[in-house]
Coordinates of N, CA, C and O in Angstrom, one line a residue:
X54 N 46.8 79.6 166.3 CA 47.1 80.1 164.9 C 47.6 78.9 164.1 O 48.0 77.9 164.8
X55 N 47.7 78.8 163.0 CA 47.7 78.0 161.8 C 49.1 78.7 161.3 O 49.3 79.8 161.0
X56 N 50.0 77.2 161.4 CA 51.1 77.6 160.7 C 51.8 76.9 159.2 O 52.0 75.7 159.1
X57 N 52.0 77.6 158.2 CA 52.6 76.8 157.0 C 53.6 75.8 157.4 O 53.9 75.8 158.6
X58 N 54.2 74.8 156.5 CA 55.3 73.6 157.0 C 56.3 74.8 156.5 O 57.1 74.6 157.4
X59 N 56.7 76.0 155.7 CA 57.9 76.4 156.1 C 57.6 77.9 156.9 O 58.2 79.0 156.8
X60 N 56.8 77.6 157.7 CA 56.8 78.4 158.7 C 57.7 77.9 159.8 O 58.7 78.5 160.4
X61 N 57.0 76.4 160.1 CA 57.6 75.6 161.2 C 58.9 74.8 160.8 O 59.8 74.6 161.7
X62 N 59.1 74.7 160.0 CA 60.4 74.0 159.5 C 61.4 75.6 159.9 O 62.5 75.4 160.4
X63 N 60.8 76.8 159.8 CA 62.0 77.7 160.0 C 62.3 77.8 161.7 O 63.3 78.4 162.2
X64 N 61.4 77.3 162.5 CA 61.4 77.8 163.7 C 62.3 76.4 164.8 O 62.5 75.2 164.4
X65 N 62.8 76.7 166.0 CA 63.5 75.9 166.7 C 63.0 75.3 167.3 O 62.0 76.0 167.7
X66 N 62.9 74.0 167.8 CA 62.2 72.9 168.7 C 61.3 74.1 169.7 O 60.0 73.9 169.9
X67 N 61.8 74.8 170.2 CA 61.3 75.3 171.8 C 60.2 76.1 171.1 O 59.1 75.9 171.7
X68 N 60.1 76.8 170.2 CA 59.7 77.8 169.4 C 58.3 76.9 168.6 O 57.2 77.4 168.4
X69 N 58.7 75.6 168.4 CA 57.7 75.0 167.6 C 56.6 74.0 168.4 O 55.6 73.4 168.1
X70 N 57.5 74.2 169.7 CA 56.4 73.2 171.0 C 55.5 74.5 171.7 O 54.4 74.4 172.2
X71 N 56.4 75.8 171.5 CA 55.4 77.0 172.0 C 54.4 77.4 171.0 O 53.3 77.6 171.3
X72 N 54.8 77.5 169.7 CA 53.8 78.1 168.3 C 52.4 76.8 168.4 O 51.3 77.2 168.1
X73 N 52.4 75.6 168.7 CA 51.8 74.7 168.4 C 50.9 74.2 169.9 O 50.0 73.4 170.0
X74 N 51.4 74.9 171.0 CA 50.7 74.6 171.9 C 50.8 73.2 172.9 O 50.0 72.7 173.6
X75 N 52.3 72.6 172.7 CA 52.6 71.3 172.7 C 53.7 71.7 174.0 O 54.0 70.8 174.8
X76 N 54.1 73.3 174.2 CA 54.8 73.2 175.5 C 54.4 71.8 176.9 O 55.0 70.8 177.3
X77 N 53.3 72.4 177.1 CA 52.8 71.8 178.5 C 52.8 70.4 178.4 O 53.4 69.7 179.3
X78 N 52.2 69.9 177.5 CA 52.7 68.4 176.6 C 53.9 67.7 176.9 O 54.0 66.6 177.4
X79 N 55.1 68.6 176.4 CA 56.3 68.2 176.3 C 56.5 68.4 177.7 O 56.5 67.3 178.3
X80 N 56.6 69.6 178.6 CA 57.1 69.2 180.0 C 56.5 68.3 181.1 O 56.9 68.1 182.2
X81 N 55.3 67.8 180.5 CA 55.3 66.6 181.3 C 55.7 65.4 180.7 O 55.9 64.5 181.6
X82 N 55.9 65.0 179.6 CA 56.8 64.1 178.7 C 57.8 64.0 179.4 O 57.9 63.2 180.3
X83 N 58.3 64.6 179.2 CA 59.9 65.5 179.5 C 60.6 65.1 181.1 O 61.7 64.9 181.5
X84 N 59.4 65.2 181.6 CA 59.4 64.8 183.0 C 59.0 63.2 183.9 O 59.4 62.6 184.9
X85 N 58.3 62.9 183.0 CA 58.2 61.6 183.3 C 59.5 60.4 182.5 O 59.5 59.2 182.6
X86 N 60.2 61.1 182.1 CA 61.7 60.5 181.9 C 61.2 59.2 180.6 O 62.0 58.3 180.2
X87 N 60.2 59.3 180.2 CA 60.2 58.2 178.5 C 60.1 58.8 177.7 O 59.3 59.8 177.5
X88 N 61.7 58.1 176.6 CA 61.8 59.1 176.0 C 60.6 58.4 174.8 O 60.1 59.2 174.1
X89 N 60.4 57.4 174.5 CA 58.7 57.1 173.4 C 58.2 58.1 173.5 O 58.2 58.8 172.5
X90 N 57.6 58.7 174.7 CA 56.5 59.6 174.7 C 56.8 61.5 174.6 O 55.9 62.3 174.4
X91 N 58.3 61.6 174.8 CA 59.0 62.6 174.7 C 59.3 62.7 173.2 O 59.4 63.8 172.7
X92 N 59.5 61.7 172.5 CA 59.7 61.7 170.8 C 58.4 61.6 170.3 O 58.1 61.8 169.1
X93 N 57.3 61.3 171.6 CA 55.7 61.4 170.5 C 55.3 62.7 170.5 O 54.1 62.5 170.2
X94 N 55.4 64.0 170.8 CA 55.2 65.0 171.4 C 56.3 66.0 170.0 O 55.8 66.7 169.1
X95 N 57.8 65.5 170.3 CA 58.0 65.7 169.1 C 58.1 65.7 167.9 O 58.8 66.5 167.2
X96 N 57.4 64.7 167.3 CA 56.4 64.3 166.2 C 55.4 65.1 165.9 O 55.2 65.4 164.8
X97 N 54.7 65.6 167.0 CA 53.6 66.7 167.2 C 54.4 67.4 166.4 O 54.5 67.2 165.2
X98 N 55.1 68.2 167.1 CA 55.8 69.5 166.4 C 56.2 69.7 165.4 O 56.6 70.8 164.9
X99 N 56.3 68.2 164.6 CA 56.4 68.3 163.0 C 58.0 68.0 162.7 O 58.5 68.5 161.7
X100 N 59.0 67.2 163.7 CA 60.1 67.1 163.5 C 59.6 65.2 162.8 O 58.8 64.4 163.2
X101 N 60.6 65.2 161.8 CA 60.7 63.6 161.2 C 60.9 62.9 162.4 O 61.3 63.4 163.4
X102 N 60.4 61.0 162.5 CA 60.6 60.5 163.5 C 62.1 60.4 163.6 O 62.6 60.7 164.7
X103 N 62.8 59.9 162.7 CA 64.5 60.0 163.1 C 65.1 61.1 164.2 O 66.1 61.1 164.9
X104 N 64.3 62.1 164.0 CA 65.0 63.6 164.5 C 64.8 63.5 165.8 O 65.6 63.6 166.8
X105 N 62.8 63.2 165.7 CA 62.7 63.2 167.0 C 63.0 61.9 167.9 O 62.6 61.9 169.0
X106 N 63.6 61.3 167.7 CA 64.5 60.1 168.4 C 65.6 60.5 168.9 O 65.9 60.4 170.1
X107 N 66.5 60.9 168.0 CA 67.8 61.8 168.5 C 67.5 62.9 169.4 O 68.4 63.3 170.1
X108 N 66.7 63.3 169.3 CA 66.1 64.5 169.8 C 66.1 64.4 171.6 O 66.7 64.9 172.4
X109 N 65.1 63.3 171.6 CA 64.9 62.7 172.4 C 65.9 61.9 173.3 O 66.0 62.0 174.5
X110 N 66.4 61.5 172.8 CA 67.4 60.6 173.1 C 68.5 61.9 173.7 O 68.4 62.1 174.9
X111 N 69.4 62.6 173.1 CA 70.0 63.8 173.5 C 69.2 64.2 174.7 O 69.8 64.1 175.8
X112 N 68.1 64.6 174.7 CA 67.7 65.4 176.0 C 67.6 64.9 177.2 O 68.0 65.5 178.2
X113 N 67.1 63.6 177.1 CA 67.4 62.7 178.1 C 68.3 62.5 178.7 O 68.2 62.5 179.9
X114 N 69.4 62.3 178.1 CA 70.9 61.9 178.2 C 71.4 63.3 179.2 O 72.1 63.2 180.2
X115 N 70.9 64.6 178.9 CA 71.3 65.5 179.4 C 70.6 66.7 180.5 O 70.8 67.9 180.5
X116 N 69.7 65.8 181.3 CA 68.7 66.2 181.9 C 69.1 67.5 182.9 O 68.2 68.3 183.1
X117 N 70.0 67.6 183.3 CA 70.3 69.0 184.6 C 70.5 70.2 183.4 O 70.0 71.3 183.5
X118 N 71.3 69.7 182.1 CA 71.3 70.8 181.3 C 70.2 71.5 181.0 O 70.3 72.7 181.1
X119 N 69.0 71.0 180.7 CA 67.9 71.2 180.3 C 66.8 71.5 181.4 O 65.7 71.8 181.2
X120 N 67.5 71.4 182.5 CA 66.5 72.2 183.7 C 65.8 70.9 184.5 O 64.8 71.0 185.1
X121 N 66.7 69.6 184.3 CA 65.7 68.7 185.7 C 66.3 68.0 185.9 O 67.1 67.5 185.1
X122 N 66.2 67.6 187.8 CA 67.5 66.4 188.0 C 67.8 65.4 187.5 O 67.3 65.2 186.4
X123 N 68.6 64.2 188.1 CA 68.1 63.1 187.5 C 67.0 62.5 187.6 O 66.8 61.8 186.6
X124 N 65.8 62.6 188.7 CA 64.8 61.9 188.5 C 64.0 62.4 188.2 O 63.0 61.9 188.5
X125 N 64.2 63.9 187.2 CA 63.0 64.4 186.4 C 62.2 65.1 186.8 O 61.1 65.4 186.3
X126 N 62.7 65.7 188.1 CA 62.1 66.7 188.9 C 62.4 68.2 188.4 O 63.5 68.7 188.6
X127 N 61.3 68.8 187.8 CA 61.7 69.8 187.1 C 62.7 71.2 188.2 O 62.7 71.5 189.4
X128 N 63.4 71.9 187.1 CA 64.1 72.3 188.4 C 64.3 74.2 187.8 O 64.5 75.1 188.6
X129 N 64.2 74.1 186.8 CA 63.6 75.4 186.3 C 61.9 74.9 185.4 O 61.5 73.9 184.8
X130 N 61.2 76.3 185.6 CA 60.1 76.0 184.6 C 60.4 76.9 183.2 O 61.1 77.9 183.4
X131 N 60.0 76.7 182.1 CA 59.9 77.1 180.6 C 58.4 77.8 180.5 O 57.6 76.9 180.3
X132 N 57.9 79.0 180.5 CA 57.0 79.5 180.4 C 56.6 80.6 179.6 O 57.0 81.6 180.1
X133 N 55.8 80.8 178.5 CA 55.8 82.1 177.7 C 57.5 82.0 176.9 O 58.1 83.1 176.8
X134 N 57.8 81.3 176.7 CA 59.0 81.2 175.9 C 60.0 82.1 176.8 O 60.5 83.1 176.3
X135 N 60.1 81.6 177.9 CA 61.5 82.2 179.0 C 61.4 80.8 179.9 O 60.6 80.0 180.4
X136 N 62.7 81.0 180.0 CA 62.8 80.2 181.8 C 62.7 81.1 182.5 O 63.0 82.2 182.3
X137 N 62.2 80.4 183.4 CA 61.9 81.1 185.2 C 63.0 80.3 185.9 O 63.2 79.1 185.8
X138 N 63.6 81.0 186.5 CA 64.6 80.4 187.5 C 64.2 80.3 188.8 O 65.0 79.8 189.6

């Protein structure tokens, strides 16, 4: 599906990696622990590069929050816009 810019501007990072098809993208980004390539993924999704830098940078920083150990070993999956535990 084809979304307007304030379609996606209204929607939340997780919401705009799932509307856009960039999930599966991001969780191997995400996983391989760089955040360059974790902020290029973010860019996909239509977040400014500053944002997605912080973006990036934050999630990194807080990896068990976000469902993976320290070495990026996923530890919950994100699927159909739910975690699986």
């Amino acid at each position: 599906m084809n979304y307007t810019d304030a379609e996606i501007s209204g929607m939340t990072v997780n919401e705009r990696l799932f509307a856009l098809g960039l999930d599966e993208e991001f969780e191997q980004a995400f996983a391989s622990l760089d955040q360059a390539r974790v902020s290029a993924v973010l860019r996909k999704a239509k977040l400014a590069e500053q944002q997605a830098e912080e973006t990036a940078s934050a999630l990194l920083s807080n990896l068990e929050y976000y469902g993976y150990s320290k070495e990026g070993r996923l530890l919950h999956k994100w699927k159909n816009g739910k975690w699986l535990w």
